[in-house]
């Protein structure tokens, strides 16, 4: 068993897959957004890059704690939902 420190729970990025889009993909990448990574998570400022094939790459302005595969990822702008999907395993991250 490998035990890490609290700082190991933080990450600056994620990939979300199986997206439900409520706007065209270009609207996701058109400026800053807010992203929630679970139901009770406060939305965090981020930028989104459309990867195609129903996936996005999210880069947070500040590292987020306990991002886990399978959790929800919901993208907002000005209180409106733009997209929602499932956080992918880390090996799905772009190089």
PDB file of N, CA and C in Angstrom:
ATOM      1  N   UNK A   1       0.844  -1.155   0.000  1.00  0.00           N
ATOM      2  CA  UNK A   1       0.000   0.000   0.000  1.00  0.00           C
ATOM      3  C   UNK A   1       0.902   1.234   0.000  1.00  0.00           C
ATOM      4  N   UNK A   2       0.550   2.199  -0.830  1.00  0.00           N
ATOM      5  CA  UNK A   2       1.266   3.471  -0.878  1.00  0.00           C
ATOM      6  C   UNK A   2       0.345   4.537  -0.322  1.00  0.00           C
ATOM      7  N   UNK A   3       0.838   5.239   0.670  1.00  0.00           N
ATOM      8  CA  UNK A   3       0.052   6.304   1.285  1.00  0.00           C
ATOM      9  C   UNK A   3       0.656   7.629   0.866  1.00  0.00           C
ATOM     10  N   UNK A   4      -0.172   8.505   0.320  1.00  0.00           N
ATOM     11  CA  UNK A   4       0.293   9.813  -0.104  1.00  0.00           C
ATOM     12  C   UNK A   4      -0.167  10.885   0.861  1.00  0.00           C
ATOM     13  N   UNK A   5       0.302  12.077   0.624  1.00  0.00           N
ATOM     14  CA  UNK A   5      -0.100  13.210   1.435  1.00  0.00           C
ATOM     15  C   UNK A   5      -1.365  13.853   0.902  1.00  0.00           C
ATOM     16  N   UNK A   6      -1.904  14.777   1.669  1.00  0.00           N
ATOM     17  CA  UNK A   6      -3.135  15.475   1.285  1.00  0.00           C
ATOM     18  C   UNK A   6      -2.979  16.190  -0.057  1.00  0.00           C
ATOM     19  N   UNK A   7      -1.771  16.683  -0.346  1.00  0.00           N
ATOM     20  CA  UNK A   7      -1.545  17.397  -1.610  1.00  0.00           C
ATOM     21  C   UNK A   7      -1.739  16.484  -2.818  1.00  0.00           C
ATOM     22  N   UNK A   8      -1.618  15.167  -2.620  1.00  0.00           N
ATOM     23  CA  UNK A   8      -1.791  14.225  -3.723  1.00  0.00           C
ATOM     24  C   UNK A   8      -3.248  14.073  -4.150  1.00  0.00           C
ATOM     25  N   UNK A   9      -4.168  14.619  -3.370  1.00  0.00           N
ATOM     26  CA  UNK A   9      -5.592  14.540  -3.700  1.00  0.00           C
ATOM     27  C   UNK A   9      -6.023  15.629  -4.675  1.00  0.00           C
ATOM     28  N   UNK A  10      -5.134  16.568  -4.983  1.00  0.00           N
ATOM     29  CA  UNK A  10      -5.483  17.708  -5.826  1.00  0.00           C
ATOM     30  C   UNK A  10      -5.019  17.501  -7.262  1.00  0.00           C
ATOM     31  N   UNK A  11      -5.847  17.967  -8.205  1.00  0.00           N
ATOM     32  CA  UNK A  11      -5.485  17.926  -9.619  1.00  0.00           C
ATOM     33  C   UNK A  11      -5.995  19.185 -10.309  1.00  0.00           C
ATOM     34  N   UNK A  12      -5.302  19.568 -11.375  1.00  0.00           N
ATOM     35  CA  UNK A  12      -5.668  20.773 -12.122  1.00  0.00           C
ATOM     36  C   UNK A  12      -6.499  20.477 -13.359  1.00  0.00           C
ATOM     37  N   UNK A  13      -6.701  19.191 -13.686  1.00  0.00           N
ATOM     38  CA  UNK A  13      -7.378  18.880 -14.940  1.00  0.00           C
ATOM     39  C   UNK A  13      -8.152  17.579 -14.846  1.00  0.00           C
ATOM     40  N   UNK A  14      -9.040  17.399 -15.814  1.00  0.00           N
ATOM     41  CA  UNK A  14      -9.768  16.142 -15.954  1.00  0.00           C
ATOM     42  C   UNK A  14     -10.259  16.027 -17.380  1.00  0.00           C
ATOM     43  N   UNK A  15     -10.635  14.824 -17.744  1.00  0.00           N
ATOM     44  CA  UNK A  15     -11.326  14.570 -19.007  1.00  0.00           C
ATOM     45  C   UNK A  15     -12.705  14.048 -18.647  1.00  0.00           C
ATOM     46  N   UNK A  16     -13.726  14.618 -19.271  1.00  0.00           N
ATOM     47  CA  UNK A  16     -15.098  14.129 -19.087  1.00  0.00           C
ATOM     48  C   UNK A  16     -15.539  13.482 -20.392  1.00  0.00           C
ATOM     49  N   UNK A  17     -16.288  12.387 -20.265  1.00  0.00           N
ATOM     50  CA  UNK A  17     -16.743  11.646 -21.442  1.00  0.00           C
ATOM     51  C   UNK A  17     -18.238  11.401 -21.351  1.00  0.00           C
ATOM     52  N   UNK A  18     -18.780  10.797 -22.389  1.00  0.00           N
ATOM     53  CA  UNK A  18     -20.224  10.525 -22.457  1.00  0.00           C
ATOM     54  C   UNK A  18     -21.024  11.798 -22.216  1.00  0.00           C
ATOM     55  N   UNK A  19     -20.620  12.873 -22.887  1.00  0.00           N
ATOM     56  CA  UNK A  19     -21.223  14.188 -22.662  1.00  0.00           C
ATOM     57  C   UNK A  19     -22.637  14.296 -23.202  1.00  0.00           C
ATOM     58  N   UNK A  20     -23.435  15.039 -22.470  1.00  0.00           N
ATOM     59  CA  UNK A  20     -24.716  15.550 -22.952  1.00  0.00           C
ATOM     60  C   UNK A  20     -24.485  17.032 -23.188  1.00  0.00           C
ATOM     61  N   UNK A  21     -24.562  17.455 -24.434  1.00  0.00           N
ATOM     62  CA  UNK A  21     -24.337  18.859 -24.785  1.00  0.00           C
ATOM     63  C   UNK A  21     -25.662  19.589 -24.906  1.00  0.00           C
ATOM     64  N   UNK A  22     -25.716  20.780 -24.321  1.00  0.00           N
ATOM     65  CA  UNK A  22     -26.905  21.622 -24.426  1.00  0.00           C
ATOM     66  C   UNK A  22     -26.634  22.856 -25.269  1.00  0.00           C
ATOM     67  N   UNK A  23     -25.395  22.979 -25.738  1.00  0.00           N
ATOM     68  CA  UNK A  23     -24.964  24.063 -26.624  1.00  0.00           C
ATOM     69  C   UNK A  23     -24.013  23.453 -27.654  1.00  0.00           C
ATOM     70  N   UNK A  24     -23.743  24.149 -28.752  1.00  0.00           N
ATOM     71  CA  UNK A  24     -22.743  23.639 -29.697  1.00  0.00           C
ATOM     72  C   UNK A  24     -21.366  23.549 -29.017  1.00  0.00           C
ATOM     73  N   UNK A  25     -20.522  22.600 -29.419  1.00  0.00           N
ATOM     74  CA  UNK A  25     -19.211  22.447 -28.784  1.00  0.00           C
ATOM     75  C   UNK A  25     -18.385  23.727 -28.736  1.00  0.00           C
ATOM     76  N   UNK A  26     -18.489  24.568 -29.761  1.00  0.00           N
ATOM     77  CA  UNK A  26     -17.708  25.805 -29.769  1.00  0.00           C
ATOM     78  C   UNK A  26     -18.073  26.706 -28.588  1.00  0.00           C
ATOM     79  N   UNK A  27     -19.302  26.649 -28.100  1.00  0.00           N
ATOM     80  CA  UNK A  27     -19.715  27.477 -26.962  1.00  0.00           C
ATOM     81  C   UNK A  27     -19.018  27.057 -25.670  1.00  0.00           C
ATOM     82  N   UNK A  28     -18.578  25.808 -25.593  1.00  0.00           N
ATOM     83  CA  UNK A  28     -17.862  25.341 -24.403  1.00  0.00           C
ATOM     84  C   UNK A  28     -16.483  25.971 -24.293  1.00  0.00           C
ATOM     85  N   UNK A  29     -15.869  26.227 -25.437  1.00  0.00           N
ATOM     86  CA  UNK A  29     -14.490  26.711 -25.454  1.00  0.00           C
ATOM     87  C   UNK A  29     -14.401  28.221 -25.593  1.00  0.00           C
ATOM     88  N   UNK A  30     -15.528  28.879 -25.650  1.00  0.00           N
ATOM     89  CA  UNK A  30     -15.590  30.321 -25.867  1.00  0.00           C
ATOM     90  C   UNK A  30     -15.530  31.069 -24.536  1.00  0.00           C
ATOM     91  N   UNK A  31     -14.386  31.017 -23.866  1.00  0.00           N
ATOM     92  CA  UNK A  31     -14.203  31.759 -22.625  1.00  0.00           C
ATOM     93  C   UNK A  31     -14.313  30.900 -21.383  1.00  0.00           C
ATOM     94  N   UNK A  32     -14.181  31.546 -20.223  1.00  0.00           N
ATOM     95  CA  UNK A  32     -14.188  30.807 -18.957  1.00  0.00           C
ATOM     96  C   UNK A  32     -15.560  30.220 -18.639  1.00  0.00           C
ATOM     97  N   UNK A  33     -15.533  29.124 -17.901  1.00  0.00           N
ATOM     98  CA  UNK A  33     -16.748  28.446 -17.447  1.00  0.00           C
ATOM     99  C   UNK A  33     -16.575  28.102 -15.972  1.00  0.00           C
ATOM    100  N   UNK A  34     -17.629  27.604 -15.368  1.00  0.00           N
ATOM    101  CA  UNK A  34     -17.577  27.055 -14.017  1.00  0.00           C
ATOM    102  C   UNK A  34     -17.890  25.574 -14.126  1.00  0.00           C
ATOM    103  N   UNK A  35     -17.179  24.754 -13.359  1.00  0.00           N
ATOM    104  CA  UNK A  35     -17.336  23.304 -13.438  1.00  0.00           C
ATOM    105  C   UNK A  35     -17.552  22.731 -12.045  1.00  0.00           C
ATOM    106  N   UNK A  36     -18.581  21.883 -11.932  1.00  0.00           N
ATOM    107  CA  UNK A  36     -18.823  21.134 -10.699  1.00  0.00           C
ATOM    108  C   UNK A  36     -18.417  19.689 -10.939  1.00  0.00           C
ATOM    109  N   UNK A  37     -17.720  19.105  -9.955  1.00  0.00           N
ATOM    110  CA  UNK A  37     -17.249  17.729 -10.114  1.00  0.00           C
ATOM    111  C   UNK A  37     -17.997  16.737  -9.226  1.00  0.00           C
ATOM    112  N   UNK A  38     -18.951  17.190  -8.500  1.00  0.00           N
ATOM    113  CA  UNK A  38     -19.873  16.321  -7.765  1.00  0.00           C
ATOM    114  C   UNK A  38     -21.022  17.189  -7.280  1.00  0.00           C
ATOM    115  N   UNK A  39     -22.069  16.556  -6.803  1.00  0.00           N
ATOM    116  CA  UNK A  39     -23.308  17.249  -6.465  1.00  0.00           C
ATOM    117  C   UNK A  39     -23.103  18.414  -5.502  1.00  0.00           C
ATOM    118  N   UNK A  40     -22.391  18.213  -4.419  1.00  0.00           N
ATOM    119  CA  UNK A  40     -22.232  19.259  -3.401  1.00  0.00           C
ATOM    120  C   UNK A  40     -20.963  20.097  -3.569  1.00  0.00           C
ATOM    121  N   UNK A  41     -20.280  19.936  -4.671  1.00  0.00           N
ATOM    122  CA  UNK A  41     -19.053  20.680  -4.940  1.00  0.00           C
ATOM    123  C   UNK A  41     -19.390  22.098  -5.389  1.00  0.00           C
ATOM    124  N   UNK A  42     -18.684  23.070  -4.848  1.00  0.00           N
ATOM    125  CA  UNK A  42     -18.851  24.447  -5.323  1.00  0.00           C
ATOM    126  C   UNK A  42     -18.250  24.538  -6.727  1.00  0.00           C
ATOM    127  N   UNK A  43     -18.952  25.175  -7.635  1.00  0.00           N
ATOM    128  CA  UNK A  43     -18.449  25.312  -9.004  1.00  0.00           C
ATOM    129  C   UNK A  43     -17.110  26.043  -8.988  1.00  0.00           C
ATOM    130  N   UNK A  44     -16.166  25.558  -9.787  1.00  0.00           N
ATOM    131  CA  UNK A  44     -14.819  26.120  -9.834  1.00  0.00           C
ATOM    132  C   UNK A  44     -14.542  26.683 -11.227  1.00  0.00           C
ATOM    133  N   UNK A  45     -13.872  27.844 -11.300  1.00  0.00           N
ATOM    134  CA  UNK A  45     -13.521  28.418 -12.602  1.00  0.00           C
ATOM    135  C   UNK A  45     -12.597  27.483 -13.382  1.00  0.00           C
ATOM    136  N   UNK A  46     -12.844  27.400 -14.691  1.00  0.00           N
ATOM    137  CA  UNK A  46     -12.056  26.497 -15.535  1.00  0.00           C
ATOM    138  C   UNK A  46     -12.134  26.940 -16.988  1.00  0.00           C
ATOM    139  N   UNK A  47     -11.319  26.290 -17.810  1.00  0.00           N
ATOM    140  CA  UNK A  47     -11.367  26.416 -19.269  1.00  0.00           C
ATOM    141  C   UNK A  47     -11.602  25.027 -19.832  1.00  0.00           C
ATOM    142  N   UNK A  48     -12.324  24.954 -20.938  1.00  0.00           N
ATOM    143  CA  UNK A  48     -12.665  23.668 -21.542  1.00  0.00           C
ATOM    144  C   UNK A  48     -12.111  23.608 -22.959  1.00  0.00           C
ATOM    145  N   UNK A  49     -11.585  22.450 -23.319  1.00  0.00           N
ATOM    146  CA  UNK A  49     -11.123  22.183 -24.686  1.00  0.00           C
ATOM    147  C   UNK A  49     -11.917  20.994 -25.218  1.00  0.00           C
ATOM    148  N   UNK A  50     -12.564  21.166 -26.361  1.00  0.00           N
ATOM    149  CA  UNK A  50     -13.362  20.103 -26.972  1.00  0.00           C
ATOM    150  C   UNK A  50     -12.418  19.088 -27.607  1.00  0.00           C
ATOM    151  N   UNK A  51     -12.511  17.826 -27.198  1.00  0.00           N
ATOM    152  CA  UNK A  51     -11.665  16.766 -27.741  1.00  0.00           C
ATOM    153  C   UNK A  51     -12.344  15.998 -28.865  1.00  0.00           C
ATOM    154  N   UNK A  52     -13.642  16.224 -29.036  1.00  0.00           N
ATOM    155  CA  UNK A  52     -14.392  15.453 -30.017  1.00  0.00           C
ATOM    156  C   UNK A  52     -14.814  14.121 -29.430  1.00  0.00           C
ATOM    157  N   UNK A  53     -15.595  13.372 -30.165  1.00  0.00           N
ATOM    158  CA  UNK A  53     -16.033  12.045 -29.746  1.00  0.00           C
ATOM    159  C   UNK A  53     -16.695  12.066 -28.363  1.00  0.00           C
ATOM    160  N   UNK A  54     -17.428  13.155 -28.061  1.00  0.00           N
ATOM    161  CA  UNK A  54     -18.161  13.235 -26.803  1.00  0.00           C
ATOM    162  C   UNK A  54     -17.305  13.437 -25.575  1.00  0.00           C
ATOM    163  N   UNK A  55     -16.105  14.037 -25.751  1.00  0.00           N
ATOM    164  CA  UNK A  55     -15.196  14.241 -24.617  1.00  0.00           C
ATOM    165  C   UNK A  55     -14.703  15.682 -24.569  1.00  0.00           C
ATOM    166  N   UNK A  56     -14.432  16.150 -23.349  1.00  0.00           N
ATOM    167  CA  UNK A  56     -13.819  17.462 -23.137  1.00  0.00           C
ATOM    168  C   UNK A  56     -12.646  17.323 -22.173  1.00  0.00           C
ATOM    169  N   UNK A  57     -11.696  18.233 -22.311  1.00  0.00           N
ATOM    170  CA  UNK A  57     -10.583  18.361 -21.369  1.00  0.00           C
ATOM    171  C   UNK A  57     -10.852  19.626 -20.566  1.00  0.00           C
ATOM    172  N   UNK A  58     -10.871  19.506 -19.249  1.00  0.00           N
ATOM    173  CA  UNK A  58     -11.133  20.633 -18.353  1.00  0.00           C
ATOM    174  C   UNK A  58      -9.844  20.972 -17.620  1.00  0.00           C
ATOM    175  N   UNK A  59      -9.454  22.248 -17.639  1.00  0.00           N
ATOM    176  CA  UNK A  59      -8.302  22.719 -16.866  1.00  0.00           C
ATOM    177  C   UNK A  59      -8.811  23.772 -15.887  1.00  0.00           C
ATOM    178  N   UNK A  60      -8.671  23.477 -14.602  1.00  0.00           N
ATOM    179  CA  UNK A  60      -9.153  24.367 -13.553  1.00  0.00           C
ATOM    180  C   UNK A  60      -8.175  25.513 -13.307  1.00  0.00           C
ATOM    181  N   UNK A  61      -8.702  26.665 -12.899  1.00  0.00           N
ATOM    182  CA  UNK A  61      -7.866  27.804 -12.541  1.00  0.00           C
ATOM    183  C   UNK A  61      -7.056  27.493 -11.282  1.00  0.00           C
ATOM    184  N   UNK A  62      -7.627  26.722 -10.383  1.00  0.00           N
ATOM    185  CA  UNK A  62      -6.966  26.286  -9.142  1.00  0.00           C
ATOM    186  C   UNK A  62      -7.157  24.778  -9.009  1.00  0.00           C
ATOM    187  N   UNK A  63      -6.168  24.061  -8.472  1.00  0.00           N
ATOM    188  CA  UNK A  63      -6.326  22.612  -8.298  1.00  0.00           C
ATOM    189  C   UNK A  63      -7.563  22.271  -7.468  1.00  0.00           C
ATOM    190  N   UNK A  64      -8.214  21.175  -7.848  1.00  0.00           N
ATOM    191  CA  UNK A  64      -9.426  20.715  -7.167  1.00  0.00           C
ATOM    192  C   UNK A  64      -9.137  19.425  -6.413  1.00  0.00           C
ATOM    193  N   UNK A  65      -9.807  19.253  -5.281  1.00  0.00           N
ATOM    194  CA  UNK A  65      -9.574  18.107  -4.411  1.00  0.00           C
ATOM    195  C   UNK A  65     -10.485  16.937  -4.787  1.00  0.00           C
ATOM    196  N   UNK A  66      -9.901  15.765  -4.785  1.00  0.00           N
ATOM    197  CA  UNK A  66     -10.630  14.496  -4.890  1.00  0.00           C
ATOM    198  C   UNK A  66     -11.455  14.361  -6.171  1.00  0.00           C
ATOM    199  N   UNK A  67     -10.840  14.658  -7.301  1.00  0.00           N
ATOM    200  CA  UNK A  67     -11.476  14.402  -8.596  1.00  0.00           C
ATOM    201  C   UNK A  67     -11.368  12.901  -8.848  1.00  0.00           C
ATOM    202  N   UNK A  68     -12.499  12.238  -9.049  1.00  0.00           N
ATOM    203  CA  UNK A  68     -12.475  10.779  -9.179  1.00  0.00           C
ATOM    204  C   UNK A  68     -13.250  10.309 -10.408  1.00  0.00           C
ATOM    205  N   UNK A  69     -12.712   9.319 -11.114  1.00  0.00           N
ATOM    206  CA  UNK A  69     -13.420   8.759 -12.265  1.00  0.00           C
ATOM    207  C   UNK A  69     -14.814   8.278 -11.877  1.00  0.00           C
ATOM    208  N   UNK A  70     -15.756   8.517 -12.790  1.00  0.00           N
ATOM    209  CA  UNK A  70     -17.132   8.089 -12.558  1.00  0.00           C
ATOM    210  C   UNK A  70     -18.016   9.158 -11.951  1.00  0.00           C
ATOM    211  N   UNK A  71     -17.406  10.174 -11.327  1.00  0.00           N
ATOM    212  CA  UNK A  71     -18.209  11.265 -10.781  1.00  0.00           C
ATOM    213  C   UNK A  71     -18.725  12.139 -11.916  1.00  0.00           C
ATOM    214  N   UNK A  72     -19.741  12.920 -11.605  1.00  0.00           N
ATOM    215  CA  UNK A  72     -20.300  13.845 -12.591  1.00  0.00           C
ATOM    216  C   UNK A  72     -19.377  15.027 -12.807  1.00  0.00           C
ATOM    217  N   UNK A  73     -19.429  15.564 -14.011  1.00  0.00           N
ATOM    218  CA  UNK A  73     -18.745  16.797 -14.372  1.00  0.00           C
ATOM    219  C   UNK A  73     -19.775  17.635 -15.121  1.00  0.00           C
ATOM    220  N   UNK A  74     -20.144  18.779 -14.549  1.00  0.00           N
ATOM    221  CA  UNK A  74     -21.155  19.637 -15.167  1.00  0.00           C
ATOM    222  C   UNK A  74     -20.537  21.004 -15.428  1.00  0.00           C
ATOM    223  N   UNK A  75     -20.703  21.494 -16.648  1.00  0.00           N
ATOM    224  CA  UNK A  75     -20.121  22.761 -17.088  1.00  0.00           C
ATOM    225  C   UNK A  75     -21.216  23.820 -17.134  1.00  0.00           C
ATOM    226  N   UNK A  76     -20.953  24.961 -16.480  1.00  0.00           N
ATOM    227  CA  UNK A  76     -21.909  26.066 -16.397  1.00  0.00           C
ATOM    228  C   UNK A  76     -21.277  27.345 -16.938  1.00  0.00           C
ATOM    229  N   UNK A  77     -22.130  28.236 -17.394  1.00  0.00           N
ATOM    230  CA  UNK A  77     -21.728  29.622 -17.660  1.00  0.00           C
ATOM    231  C   UNK A  77     -22.905  30.499 -17.282  1.00  0.00           C
ATOM    232  N   UNK A  78     -22.643  31.462 -16.413  1.00  0.00           N
ATOM    233  CA  UNK A  78     -23.681  32.395 -15.956  1.00  0.00           C
ATOM    234  C   UNK A  78     -24.907  31.662 -15.415  1.00  0.00           C
ATOM    235  N   UNK A  79     -24.674  30.545 -14.720  1.00  0.00           N
ATOM    236  CA  UNK A  79     -25.769  29.800 -14.107  1.00  0.00           C
ATOM    237  C   UNK A  79     -26.495  28.843 -15.034  1.00  0.00           C
ATOM    238  N   UNK A  80     -26.136  28.824 -16.314  1.00  0.00           N
ATOM    239  CA  UNK A  80     -26.777  27.934 -17.287  1.00  0.00           C
ATOM    240  C   UNK A  80     -25.914  26.698 -17.504  1.00  0.00           C
ATOM    241  N   UNK A  81     -26.546  25.537 -17.580  1.00  0.00           N
ATOM    242  CA  UNK A  81     -25.819  24.296 -17.855  1.00  0.00           C
ATOM    243  C   UNK A  81     -25.492  24.234 -19.347  1.00  0.00           C
ATOM    244  N   UNK A  82     -24.206  24.054 -19.653  1.00  0.00           N
ATOM    245  CA  UNK A  82     -23.764  23.917 -21.040  1.00  0.00           C
ATOM    246  C   UNK A  82     -23.583  22.454 -21.436  1.00  0.00           C
ATOM    247  N   UNK A  83     -23.102  21.656 -20.479  1.00  0.00           N
ATOM    248  CA  UNK A  83     -22.833  20.244 -20.763  1.00  0.00           C
ATOM    249  C   UNK A  83     -22.669  19.477 -19.463  1.00  0.00           C
ATOM    250  N   UNK A  84     -22.852  18.186 -19.550  1.00  0.00           N
ATOM    251  CA  UNK A  84     -22.617  17.326 -18.397  1.00  0.00           C
ATOM    252  C   UNK A  84     -22.144  15.970 -18.866  1.00  0.00           C
ATOM    253  N   UNK A  85     -21.273  15.365 -18.087  1.00  0.00           N
ATOM    254  CA  UNK A  85     -20.751  14.051 -18.440  1.00  0.00           C
ATOM    255  C   UNK A  85     -20.172  13.359 -17.225  1.00  0.00           C
ATOM    256  N   UNK A  86     -19.369  12.355 -17.493  1.00  0.00           N
ATOM    257  CA  UNK A  86     -18.774  11.530 -16.448  1.00  0.00           C
ATOM    258  C   UNK A  86     -17.258  11.697 -16.507  1.00  0.00           C
ATOM    259  N   UNK A  87     -16.622  11.859 -15.346  1.00  0.00           N
ATOM    260  CA  UNK A  87     -15.171  11.993 -15.291  1.00  0.00           C
ATOM    261  C   UNK A  87     -14.536  10.668 -15.716  1.00  0.00           C
ATOM    262  N   UNK A  88     -13.622  10.765 -16.680  1.00  0.00           N
ATOM    263  CA  UNK A  88     -12.946   9.587 -17.233  1.00  0.00           C
ATOM    264  C   UNK A  88     -11.756   9.198 -16.360  1.00  0.00           C
ATOM    265  N   UNK A  89     -11.314   7.946 -16.474  1.00  0.00           N
ATOM    266  CA  UNK A  89     -10.072   7.549 -15.798  1.00  0.00           C
ATOM    267  C   UNK A  89      -8.914   8.416 -16.284  1.00  0.00           C
ATOM    268  N   UNK A  90      -7.908   8.598 -15.453  1.00  0.00           N
ATOM    269  CA  UNK A  90      -6.815   9.513 -15.766  1.00  0.00           C
ATOM    270  C   UNK A  90      -6.063   9.140 -17.037  1.00  0.00           C
ATOM    271  N   UNK A  91      -6.001   7.879 -17.406  1.00  0.00           N
ATOM    272  CA  UNK A  91      -5.276   7.507 -18.622  1.00  0.00           C
ATOM    273  C   UNK A  91      -5.946   8.046 -19.881  1.00  0.00           C
ATOM    274  N   UNK A  92      -7.159   8.585 -19.767  1.00  0.00           N
ATOM    275  CA  UNK A  92      -7.848   9.179 -20.915  1.00  0.00           C
ATOM    276  C   UNK A  92      -7.389  10.610 -21.186  1.00  0.00           C
ATOM    277  N   UNK A  93      -6.541  11.175 -20.304  1.00  0.00           N
ATOM    278  CA  UNK A  93      -6.098  12.553 -20.467  1.00  0.00           C
ATOM    279  C   UNK A  93      -5.246  12.682 -21.722  1.00  0.00           C
ATOM    280  N   UNK A  94      -5.397  13.819 -22.440  1.00  0.00           N
ATOM    281  CA  UNK A  94      -4.558  14.031 -23.621  1.00  0.00           C
ATOM    282  C   UNK A  94      -3.102  14.224 -23.215  1.00  0.00           C
ATOM    283  N   UNK A  95      -2.190  13.867 -24.085  1.00  0.00           N
ATOM    284  CA  UNK A  95      -0.755  14.000 -23.796  1.00  0.00           C
ATOM    285  C   UNK A  95      -0.328  15.448 -23.855  1.00  0.00           C
TER     286      UNK A  95
END
